[in-house]
C-alpha cells in the first residue's frame, strides 16, 4: 500500500479553505511537495495579500514564502476540486461548504481541521460527501 495515496495526489485539484495558521501550514506543505493548491479566504485583504506577496510560513526554524492563488470568492470558471482542506473557524464551516458545493467533484473528499468533531456535523448535513476529520500537530 505504500505510495498509493501519494501516487494519486499530483493530479488532484486541491483547495485549502482558510489560509490562516492551520490552513497556511497545510497549503505550504502541499505546495512545497509539488502539488497545485488554490487557497480560499473569506477575508478579502488576506486573499489579496497572499495572492500578491505569497504566504510566509515559519516551520522548525525555516522560513518559506509560498506562492499560490488565493481567492475571497472563487471565479465561476474555476475547475472542480477533488480534495478540500477546511481550516476556518467552526462557526464558518457550514457556509463555506455550501459555497464550495458548485466547485466539488462528485467524489470530492473534504478534510476538516476544526475542533469539536465538525466532520460528524457536516456528514449529517451533506450525507453524499466524503468528509473526514484531520488532526494538526
PDB file of N, CA and C in Angstrom, residues 6 10 21 42 46-47 65 71-72 75 80 91 113 117 129:
ATOM      1  N   UNK A   6       0.014   8.837  -2.261  1.00  0.00           N
ATOM      2  CA  UNK A   6       0.928   9.810  -2.837  1.00  0.00           C
ATOM      3  C   UNK A   6       0.892   9.779  -4.357  1.00  0.00           C
ATOM      4  N   UNK A  10      -0.638  13.998  -7.132  1.00  0.00           N
ATOM      5  CA  UNK A  10      -0.143  15.007  -8.073  1.00  0.00           C
ATOM      6  C   UNK A  10      -1.186  15.546  -9.046  1.00  0.00           C
ATOM      7  N   UNK A  21      -3.372  30.251  10.198  1.00  0.00           N
ATOM      8  CA  UNK A  21      -2.314  29.430  10.777  1.00  0.00           C
ATOM      9  C   UNK A  21      -2.348  27.983  10.318  1.00  0.00           C
ATOM     10  N   UNK A  42     -12.159  34.024   3.273  1.00  0.00           N
ATOM     11  CA  UNK A  42     -13.316  34.920   3.297  1.00  0.00           C
ATOM     12  C   UNK A  42     -12.872  36.369   3.499  1.00  0.00           C
ATOM     13  N   UNK A  46      -6.707  39.343   3.210  1.00  0.00           N
ATOM     14  CA  UNK A  46      -5.789  38.197   3.271  1.00  0.00           C
ATOM     15  C   UNK A  46      -5.664  37.562   1.890  1.00  0.00           C
ATOM     16  N   UNK A  47      -6.783  37.355   1.219  1.00  0.00           N
ATOM     17  CA  UNK A  47      -6.750  36.738  -0.113  1.00  0.00           C
ATOM     18  C   UNK A  47      -5.868  37.555  -1.053  1.00  0.00           C
ATOM     19  N   UNK A  65       8.479  31.442   1.764  1.00  0.00           N
ATOM     20  CA  UNK A  65       7.462  32.244   1.075  1.00  0.00           C
ATOM     21  C   UNK A  65       6.881  31.326   0.009  1.00  0.00           C
ATOM     22  N   UNK A  71      -8.300  33.212  -3.340  1.00  0.00           N
ATOM     23  CA  UNK A  71      -9.487  33.976  -3.717  1.00  0.00           C
ATOM     24  C   UNK A  71     -10.399  34.161  -2.511  1.00  0.00           C
ATOM     25  N   UNK A  72     -11.047  35.317  -2.444  1.00  0.00           N
ATOM     26  CA  UNK A  72     -12.110  35.513  -1.454  1.00  0.00           C
ATOM     27  C   UNK A  72     -13.392  34.867  -1.970  1.00  0.00           C
ATOM     28  N   UNK A  75     -13.764  32.257  -8.770  1.00  0.00           N
ATOM     29  CA  UNK A  75     -14.350  32.622 -10.068  1.00  0.00           C
ATOM     30  C   UNK A  75     -15.270  31.507 -10.564  1.00  0.00           C
ATOM     31  N   UNK A  80     -13.440  22.115 -10.913  1.00  0.00           N
ATOM     32  CA  UNK A  80     -13.894  21.492  -9.676  1.00  0.00           C
ATOM     33  C   UNK A  80     -12.730  20.862  -8.911  1.00  0.00           C
ATOM     34  N   UNK A  91     -17.600  27.987  13.281  1.00  0.00           N
ATOM     35  CA  UNK A  91     -18.855  28.693  13.028  1.00  0.00           C
ATOM     36  C   UNK A  91     -18.971  29.195  11.580  1.00  0.00           C
ATOM     37  N   UNK A 113     -10.310  20.374   9.688  1.00  0.00           N
ATOM     38  CA  UNK A 113      -9.288  20.618  10.704  1.00  0.00           C
ATOM     39  C   UNK A 113      -9.842  21.406  11.890  1.00  0.00           C
ATOM     40  N   UNK A 117     -15.405  17.896  16.509  1.00  0.00           N
ATOM     41  CA  UNK A 117     -15.997  16.857  15.670  1.00  0.00           C
ATOM     42  C   UNK A 117     -16.846  17.443  14.536  1.00  0.00           C
ATOM     43  N   UNK A 129     -21.411  13.612   0.595  1.00  0.00           N
ATOM     44  CA  UNK A 129     -19.998  13.992   0.506  1.00  0.00           C
ATOM     45  C   UNK A 129     -19.130  13.062   1.347  1.00  0.00           C
TER      46      UNK A 129
END
